[in-house]
C-alpha positions as semicolon CSV with decimal commas, in nm:
position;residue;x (nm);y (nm);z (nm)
1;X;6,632;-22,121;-17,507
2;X;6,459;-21,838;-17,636
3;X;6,376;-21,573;-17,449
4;X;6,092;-21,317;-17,412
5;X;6,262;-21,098;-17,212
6;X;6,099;-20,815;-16,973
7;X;6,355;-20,863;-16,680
8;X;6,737;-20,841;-16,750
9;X;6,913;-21,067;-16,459
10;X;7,250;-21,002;-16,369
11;X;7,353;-21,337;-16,419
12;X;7,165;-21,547;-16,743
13;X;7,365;-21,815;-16,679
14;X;7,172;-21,869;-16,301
15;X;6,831;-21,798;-16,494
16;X;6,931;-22,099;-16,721
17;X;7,074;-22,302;-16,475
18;X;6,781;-22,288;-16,275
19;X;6,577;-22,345;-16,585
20;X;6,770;-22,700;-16,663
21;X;6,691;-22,786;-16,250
22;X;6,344;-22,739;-16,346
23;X;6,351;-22,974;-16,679
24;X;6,486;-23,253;-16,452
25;X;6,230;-23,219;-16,201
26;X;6,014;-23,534;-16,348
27;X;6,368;-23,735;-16,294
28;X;6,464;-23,597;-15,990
29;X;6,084;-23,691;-15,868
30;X;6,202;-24,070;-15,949
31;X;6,469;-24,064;-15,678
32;X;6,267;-23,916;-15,391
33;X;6,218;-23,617;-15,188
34;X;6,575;-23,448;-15,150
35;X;6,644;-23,364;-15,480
36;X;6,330;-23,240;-15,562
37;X;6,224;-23,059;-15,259
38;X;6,618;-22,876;-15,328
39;X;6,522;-22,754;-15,628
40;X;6,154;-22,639;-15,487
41;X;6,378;-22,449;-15,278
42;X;6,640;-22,311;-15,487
43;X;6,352;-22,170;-15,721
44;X;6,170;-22,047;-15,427
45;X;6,485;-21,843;-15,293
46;X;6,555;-21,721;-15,648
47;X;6,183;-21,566;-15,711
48;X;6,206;-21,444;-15,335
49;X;6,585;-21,255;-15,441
50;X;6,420;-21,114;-15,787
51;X;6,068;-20,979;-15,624
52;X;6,310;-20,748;-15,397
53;X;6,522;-20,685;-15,662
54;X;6,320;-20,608;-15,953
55;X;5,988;-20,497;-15,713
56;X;5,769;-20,801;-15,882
57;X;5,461;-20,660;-15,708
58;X;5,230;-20,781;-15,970
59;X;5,292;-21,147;-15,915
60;X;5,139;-21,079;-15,574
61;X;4,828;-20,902;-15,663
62;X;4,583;-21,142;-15,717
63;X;4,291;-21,334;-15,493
64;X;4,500;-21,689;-15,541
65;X;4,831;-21,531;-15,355
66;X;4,567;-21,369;-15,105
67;X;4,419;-21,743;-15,067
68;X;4,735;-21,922;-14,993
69;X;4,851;-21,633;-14,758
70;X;4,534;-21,678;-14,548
71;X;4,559;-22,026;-14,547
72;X;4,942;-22,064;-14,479
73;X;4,908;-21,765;-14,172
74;X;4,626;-21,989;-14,023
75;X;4,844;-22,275;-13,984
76;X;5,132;-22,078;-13,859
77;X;4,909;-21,978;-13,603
78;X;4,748;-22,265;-13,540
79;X;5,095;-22,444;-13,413
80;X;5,158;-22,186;-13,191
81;X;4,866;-22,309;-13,023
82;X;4,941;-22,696;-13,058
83;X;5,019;-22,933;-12,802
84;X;5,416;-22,962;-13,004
85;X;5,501;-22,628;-13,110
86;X;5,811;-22,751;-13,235
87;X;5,729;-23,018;-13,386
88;X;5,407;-22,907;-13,545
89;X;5,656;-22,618;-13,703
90;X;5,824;-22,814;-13,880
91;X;5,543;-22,826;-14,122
92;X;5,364;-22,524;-14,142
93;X;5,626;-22,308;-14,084
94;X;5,807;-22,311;-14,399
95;X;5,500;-22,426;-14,611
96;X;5,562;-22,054;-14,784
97;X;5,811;-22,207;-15,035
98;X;5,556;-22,336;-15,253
99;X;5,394;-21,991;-15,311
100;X;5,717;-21,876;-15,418
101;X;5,784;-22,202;-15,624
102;X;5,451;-22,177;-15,773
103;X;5,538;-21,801;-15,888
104;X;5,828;-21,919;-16,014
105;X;5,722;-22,140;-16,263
106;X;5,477;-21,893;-16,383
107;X;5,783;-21,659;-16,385
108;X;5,952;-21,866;-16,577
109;X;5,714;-22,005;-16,811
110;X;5,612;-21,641;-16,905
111;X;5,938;-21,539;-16,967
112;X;6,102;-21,794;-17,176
113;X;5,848;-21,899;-17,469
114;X;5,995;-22,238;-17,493
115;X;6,004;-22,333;-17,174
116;X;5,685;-22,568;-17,157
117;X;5,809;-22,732;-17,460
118;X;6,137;-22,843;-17,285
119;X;5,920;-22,953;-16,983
120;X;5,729;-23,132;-17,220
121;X;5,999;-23,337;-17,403
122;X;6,164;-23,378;-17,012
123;X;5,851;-23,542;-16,853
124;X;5,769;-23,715;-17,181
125;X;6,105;-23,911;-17,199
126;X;6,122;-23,943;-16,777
127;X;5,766;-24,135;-16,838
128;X;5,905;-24,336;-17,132
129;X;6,167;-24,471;-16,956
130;X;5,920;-24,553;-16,607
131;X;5,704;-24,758;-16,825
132;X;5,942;-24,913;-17,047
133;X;6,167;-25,014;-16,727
134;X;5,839;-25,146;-16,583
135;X;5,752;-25,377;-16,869
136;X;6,130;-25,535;-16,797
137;X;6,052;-25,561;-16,500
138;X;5,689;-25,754;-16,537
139;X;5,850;-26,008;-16,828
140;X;6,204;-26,078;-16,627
141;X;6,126;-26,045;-16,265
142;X;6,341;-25,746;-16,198
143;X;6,422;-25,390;-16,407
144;X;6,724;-25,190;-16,562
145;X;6,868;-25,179;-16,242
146;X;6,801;-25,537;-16,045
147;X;6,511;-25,380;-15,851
148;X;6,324;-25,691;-15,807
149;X;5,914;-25,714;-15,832
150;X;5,724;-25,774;-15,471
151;X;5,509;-25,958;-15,359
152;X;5,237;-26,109;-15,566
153;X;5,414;-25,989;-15,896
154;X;5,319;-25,645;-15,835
155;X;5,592;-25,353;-15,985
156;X;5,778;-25,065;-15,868
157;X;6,011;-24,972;-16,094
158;X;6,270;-24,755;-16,013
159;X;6,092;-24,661;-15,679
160;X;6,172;-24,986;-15,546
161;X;6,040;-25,013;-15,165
162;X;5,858;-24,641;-15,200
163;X;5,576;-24,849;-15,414
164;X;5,545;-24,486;-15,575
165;X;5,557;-24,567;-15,928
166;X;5,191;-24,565;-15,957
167;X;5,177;-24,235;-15,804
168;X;5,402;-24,048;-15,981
169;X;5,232;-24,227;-16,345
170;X;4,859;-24,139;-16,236
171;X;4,927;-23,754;-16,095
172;X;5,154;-23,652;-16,411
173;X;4,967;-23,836;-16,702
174;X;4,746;-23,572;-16,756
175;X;4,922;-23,324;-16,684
176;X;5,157;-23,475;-16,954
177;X;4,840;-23,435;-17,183
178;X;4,823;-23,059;-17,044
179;X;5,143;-23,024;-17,219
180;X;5,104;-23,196;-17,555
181;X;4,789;-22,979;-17,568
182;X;4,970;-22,681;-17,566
183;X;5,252;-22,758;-17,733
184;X;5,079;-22,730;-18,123
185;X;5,418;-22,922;-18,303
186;X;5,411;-23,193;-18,068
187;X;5,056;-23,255;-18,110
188;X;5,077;-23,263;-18,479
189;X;5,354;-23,423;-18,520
190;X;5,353;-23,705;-18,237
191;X;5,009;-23,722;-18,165
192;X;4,997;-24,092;-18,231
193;X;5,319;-24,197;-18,005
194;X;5,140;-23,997;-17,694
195;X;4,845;-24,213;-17,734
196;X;5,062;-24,486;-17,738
197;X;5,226;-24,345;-17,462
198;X;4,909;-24,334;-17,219
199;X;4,760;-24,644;-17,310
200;X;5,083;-24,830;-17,152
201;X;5,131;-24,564;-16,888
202;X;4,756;-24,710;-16,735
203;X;4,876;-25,102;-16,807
204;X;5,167;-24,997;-16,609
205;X;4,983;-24,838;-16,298
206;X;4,750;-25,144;-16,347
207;X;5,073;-25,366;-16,299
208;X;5,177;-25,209;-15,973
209;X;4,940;-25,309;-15,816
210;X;4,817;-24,962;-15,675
211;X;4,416;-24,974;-15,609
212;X;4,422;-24,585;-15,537
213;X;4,589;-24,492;-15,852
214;X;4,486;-24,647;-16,113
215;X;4,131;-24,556;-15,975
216;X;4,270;-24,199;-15,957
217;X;4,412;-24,272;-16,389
218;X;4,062;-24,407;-16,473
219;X;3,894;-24,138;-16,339
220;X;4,133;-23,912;-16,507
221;X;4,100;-24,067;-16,846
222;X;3,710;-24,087;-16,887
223;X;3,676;-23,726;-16,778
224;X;3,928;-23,645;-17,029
225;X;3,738;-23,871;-17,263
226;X;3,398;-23,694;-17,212
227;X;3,598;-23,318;-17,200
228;X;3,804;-23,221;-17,394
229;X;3,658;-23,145;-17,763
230;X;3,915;-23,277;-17,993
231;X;3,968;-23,678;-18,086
232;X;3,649;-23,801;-18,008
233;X;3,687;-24,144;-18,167
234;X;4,034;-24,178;-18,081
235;X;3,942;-24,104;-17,725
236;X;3,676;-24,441;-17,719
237;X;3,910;-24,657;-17,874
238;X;4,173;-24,552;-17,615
239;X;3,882;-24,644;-17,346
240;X;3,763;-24,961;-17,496
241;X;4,122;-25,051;-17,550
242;X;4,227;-24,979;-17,152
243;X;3,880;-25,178;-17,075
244;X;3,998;-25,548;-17,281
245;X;4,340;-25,523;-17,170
246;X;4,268;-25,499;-16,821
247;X;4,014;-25,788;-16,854
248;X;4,281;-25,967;-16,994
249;X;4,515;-25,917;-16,735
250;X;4,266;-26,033;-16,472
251;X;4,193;-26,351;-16,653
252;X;4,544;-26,479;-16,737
253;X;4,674;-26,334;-16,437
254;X;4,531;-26,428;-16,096
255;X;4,711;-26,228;-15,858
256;X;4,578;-25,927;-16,000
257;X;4,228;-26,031;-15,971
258;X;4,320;-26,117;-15,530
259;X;4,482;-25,732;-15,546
260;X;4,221;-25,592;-15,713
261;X;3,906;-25,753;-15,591
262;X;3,905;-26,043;-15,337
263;X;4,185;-25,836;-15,113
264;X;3,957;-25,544;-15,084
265;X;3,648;-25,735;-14,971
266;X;3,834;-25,935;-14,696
267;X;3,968;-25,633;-14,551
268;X;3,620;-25,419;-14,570
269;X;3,435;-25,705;-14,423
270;X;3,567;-25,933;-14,171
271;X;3,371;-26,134;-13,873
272;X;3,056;-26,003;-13,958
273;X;3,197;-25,638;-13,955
274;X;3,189;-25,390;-14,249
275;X;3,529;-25,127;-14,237
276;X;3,650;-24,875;-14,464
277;X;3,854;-25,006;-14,707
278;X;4,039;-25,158;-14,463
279;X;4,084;-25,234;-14,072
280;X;4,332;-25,010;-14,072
281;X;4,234;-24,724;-14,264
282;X;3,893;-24,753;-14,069
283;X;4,049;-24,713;-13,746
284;X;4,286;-24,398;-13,835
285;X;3,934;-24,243;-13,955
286;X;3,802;-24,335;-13,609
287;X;4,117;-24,169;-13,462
288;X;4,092;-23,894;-13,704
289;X;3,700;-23,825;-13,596
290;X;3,782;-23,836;-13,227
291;X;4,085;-23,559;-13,310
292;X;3,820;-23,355;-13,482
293;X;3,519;-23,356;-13,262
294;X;3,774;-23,242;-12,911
295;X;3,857;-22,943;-13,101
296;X;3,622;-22,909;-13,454
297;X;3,709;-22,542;-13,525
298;X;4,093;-22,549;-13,512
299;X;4,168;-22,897;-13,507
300;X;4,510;-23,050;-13,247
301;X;4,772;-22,844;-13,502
302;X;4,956;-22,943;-13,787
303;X;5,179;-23,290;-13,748
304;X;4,983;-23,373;-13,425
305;X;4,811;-23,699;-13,552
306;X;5,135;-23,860;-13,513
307;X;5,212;-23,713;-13,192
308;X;4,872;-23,767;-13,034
309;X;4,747;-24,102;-13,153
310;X;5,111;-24,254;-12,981
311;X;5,099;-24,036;-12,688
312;X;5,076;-24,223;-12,329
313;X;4,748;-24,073;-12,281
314;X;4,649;-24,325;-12,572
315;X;4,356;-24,113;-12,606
316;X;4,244;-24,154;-12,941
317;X;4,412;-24,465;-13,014
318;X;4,193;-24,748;-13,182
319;X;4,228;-25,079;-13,030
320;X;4,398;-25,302;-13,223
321;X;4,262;-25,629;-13,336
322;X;4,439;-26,005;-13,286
323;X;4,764;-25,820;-13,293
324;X;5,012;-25,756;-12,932
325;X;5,024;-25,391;-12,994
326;X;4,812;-25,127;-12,735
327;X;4,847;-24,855;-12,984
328;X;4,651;-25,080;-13,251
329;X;4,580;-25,009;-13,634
330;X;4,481;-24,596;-13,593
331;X;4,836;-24,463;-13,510
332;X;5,041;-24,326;-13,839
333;X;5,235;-24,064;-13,924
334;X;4,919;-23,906;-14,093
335;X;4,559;-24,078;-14,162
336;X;4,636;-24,141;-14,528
337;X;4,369;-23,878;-14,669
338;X;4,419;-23,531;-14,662
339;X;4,077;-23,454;-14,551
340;X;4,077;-23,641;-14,288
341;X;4,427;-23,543;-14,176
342;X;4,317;-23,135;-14,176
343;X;3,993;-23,205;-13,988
344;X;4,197;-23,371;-13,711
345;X;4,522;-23,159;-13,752
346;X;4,315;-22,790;-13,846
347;X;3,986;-22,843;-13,791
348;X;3,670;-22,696;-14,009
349;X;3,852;-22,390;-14,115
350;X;4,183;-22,577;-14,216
351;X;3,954;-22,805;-14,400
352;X;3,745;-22,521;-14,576
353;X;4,046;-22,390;-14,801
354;X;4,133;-22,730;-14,973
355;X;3,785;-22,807;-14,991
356;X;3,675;-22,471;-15,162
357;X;3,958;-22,576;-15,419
358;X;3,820;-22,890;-15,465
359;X;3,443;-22,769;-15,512
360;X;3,586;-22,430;-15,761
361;X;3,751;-22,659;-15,985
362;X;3,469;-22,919;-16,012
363;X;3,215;-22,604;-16,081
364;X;3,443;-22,565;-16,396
365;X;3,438;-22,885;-16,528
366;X;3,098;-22,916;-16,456
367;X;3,032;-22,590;-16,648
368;X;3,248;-22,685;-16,927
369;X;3,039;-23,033;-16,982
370;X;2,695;-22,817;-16,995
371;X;2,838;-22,595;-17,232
372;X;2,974;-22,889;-17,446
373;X;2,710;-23,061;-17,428
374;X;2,402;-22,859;-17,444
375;X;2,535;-22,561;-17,638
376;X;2,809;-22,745;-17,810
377;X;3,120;-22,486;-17,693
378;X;3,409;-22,500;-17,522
379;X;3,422;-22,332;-17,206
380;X;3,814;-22,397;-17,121
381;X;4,021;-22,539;-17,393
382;X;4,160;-22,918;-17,386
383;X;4,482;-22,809;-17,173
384;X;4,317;-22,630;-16,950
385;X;4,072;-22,946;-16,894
386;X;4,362;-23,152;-16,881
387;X;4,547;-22,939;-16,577
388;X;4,213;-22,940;-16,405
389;X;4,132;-23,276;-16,396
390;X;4,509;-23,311;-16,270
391;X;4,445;-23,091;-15,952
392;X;4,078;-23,248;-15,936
393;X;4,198;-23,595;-15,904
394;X;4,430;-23,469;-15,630
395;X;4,137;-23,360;-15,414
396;X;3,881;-23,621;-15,421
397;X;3,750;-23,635;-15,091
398;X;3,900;-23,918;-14,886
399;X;4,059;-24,129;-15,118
400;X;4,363;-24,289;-14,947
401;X;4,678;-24,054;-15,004
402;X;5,010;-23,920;-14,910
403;X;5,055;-23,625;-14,607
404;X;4,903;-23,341;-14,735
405;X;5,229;-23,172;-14,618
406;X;5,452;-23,461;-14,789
407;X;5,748;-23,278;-14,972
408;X;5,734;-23,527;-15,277
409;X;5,378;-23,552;-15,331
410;X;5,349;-23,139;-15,275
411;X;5,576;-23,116;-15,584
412;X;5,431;-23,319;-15,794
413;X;5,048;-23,057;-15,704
414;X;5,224;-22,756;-15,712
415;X;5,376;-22,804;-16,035
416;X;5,036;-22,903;-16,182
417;X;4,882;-22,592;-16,014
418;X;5,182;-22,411;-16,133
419;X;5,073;-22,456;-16,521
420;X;4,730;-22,424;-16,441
421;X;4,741;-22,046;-16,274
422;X;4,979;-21,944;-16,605
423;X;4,771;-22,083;-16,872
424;X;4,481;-21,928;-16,663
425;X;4,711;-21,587;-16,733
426;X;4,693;-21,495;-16,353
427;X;4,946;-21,260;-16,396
428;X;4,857;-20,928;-16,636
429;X;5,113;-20,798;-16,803
């Protein structure tokens, strides 16, 4: 590991250590939360120990630190105020760590000038080995480790019963890209095998099965397509080629046509009535609305979907339909769309901050594709396109999702915004 060294720790050894926790992240991603929620935190308590210790003011000083602040002391407050104070803590309380995980990696990335490359060639081979297992899995029923398909031929890979494979493949793909991009050697040199790379990556989130994700990986690969500057024809023949494939698989392959098309439209319409989505993701809007409108400002407090919708008061609760259950379809542990889940949990203003971020970084892209396009310049380079299609993806407006407070899927956004405030050099030297 090379090193461009302003800082001196006491211990190198730590600094490296903590360096190889961060290399495994994309693996430790593949066995769940604990591992890499751990090392969230372990990097967190390091950057918090050096700031006091080396007086890192300057990481501070900047309106994207101010942001988070603001948003993170609003939903501190906010549970103080909630109907579970406890319980609602439990989120927002020690939502700080990923400001100081965030800074981290910037910390990190700054300091040692190899250290994207070694992320690179870490989430390159944990990808590899998703996709490849997942092929093993399509042809012989089960993969590398007897983790068998479910239903309707549909794959998980490694993630087994978390059906998170598709997930994990659509979120880091680009950012993936993000890397190649600014890794020069790689880009030269392997250029070819990456393409390869993402062309079975999307057959694979195809194959799982997941409706929201490889949505979320198409979008992701046609703005890429019509972005970044470099590879044009390469980029159509990747699109065309993801387009026949796909086709393919629907006509030799039956289930995925049900999973894809016919499943969707008997769940959005049934006896004469049109839902969104589905039934149940209709009624946990309903629930979500009702949340919303009793307190539009501040919202019930963060984690209180949960705890509301299966109150006794049953209050906002959405009937269910032909099933022997008073709570019905609307009661979760979240709505399943972050939107929806911080109007009901922290109201207009708890909505406004993720919101803003999603509007700021479609102003850029939508800026860079003028400039491209009319004036024939690049406004942000392909790497910097690639991380912000990454975090733009993440916050489409009500497309079904994990918690916006979920550990795993936090990890996976924060590392993406991560890269994306140090390539944007948010820290001056």
């Amino acid at each position: 590991m090379e090193k461009n060294s302003v800082i001196k720790p006491q211990n190198k050894w730590l600094e490296y250590f903590i360096l190889i926790l961060i290399y495994l992240l994309p693996f430790f991603l593949i066995t769940g939360p604990f591992l890499s929620d751990l090392v969230l935190v372990i990097c967190s308590l390091y950057f918090l120990f050096i700031t006091f210790k080396f007086k890192l003011i300057k990481y501070y000083q900047n309106k994207y630190v101010y942001f988070f602040l603001l948003f993170y002391i609003y939903i501190l407050i906010r549970s103080f105020f909630s109907e579970d104070i406890y319980l609602s803590l439990e989120h927002s309380l020690f939502f700080f760590r990923y400001l100081f995980f965030i800074l981290s990696i910037i910390y990190f990335a700054k300091k040692y000038v190899n250290f994207k490359y070694y992320l690179t060639l870490s989430l390159t081979a944990a990808i590899t080995i998703i996709v490849f297992d997942a092929y093993i899995q399509f042809f012989f029923g089960s993969n590398l480790i007897g983790i068998k398909t479910q239903g309707n031929h549909l794959l998980t890979g490694f993630f087994g019963s978390r059906e998170l494979m598709g997930y994990y493949l659509a979120r880091l793909m680009p950012l993936l890209l993000a890397l190649v991009f600014l890794n020069e050697d790689l880009l030269k040199k392997h250029f070819n095998k990456y393409i390869f790379l993402l062309f079975n990556t999307i057959i694979v989130i195809f194959l799982s099965g997941d409706r929201t994700e490889f949505l979320i990986s198409l979008m992701s690969i046609f703005l890429i397509v019509i972005l970044i500057n470099r590879f044009k024809k390469i980029r159509l023949i990747i699109m065309f080629s993801i387009f026949f494939s796909v086709v393919l698989l629907f006509t030799i392959n039956s289930d995925y046509k049900y999973r894809y098309f016919d499943n969707i439209i008997e769940n959005s319409i049934q006896n004469d009535s049109t839902y969104f989505l589905t039934w149940h993701h209709h009624a946990m809007m309903q629930s979500s609305i009702k949340m919303f409108l009793d307190n539009p400002l501040f919202g019930q407090g963060t984690k209180m979907y949960r705890e509301l919708c299966g109150s006794d008061k049953f209050k906002y609760i959405i009937s269910g339909r032909d099933v022997d259950d008073p709570r019905g379809h609307s009661c979760s542990t979240h709505p399943h769309s972050w939107y929806l889940e911080l109007l009901a949990e922290n109201g207009l203003i708890g909505f406004s901050f993720i919101f803003i971020i999603f509007l700021m970084i479609a102003l850029n892209l939508l800026k860079h594709f003028i400039s491209l396009s009319f004036y024939k310049k690049e406004k942000f380079d392909d790497a910097r396109i690639c991380l912000m299609i990454t975090i733009f993806t993440s916050f489409i407006p009500f497309v079904p999702s994990l918690s916006f407070f979920n550990n795993w899927g936090a990890v996976i956004l924060v590392l993406s915004i991560s890269l994306y405030l140090n390539d944007k050099n948010m820290i001056k030297k």
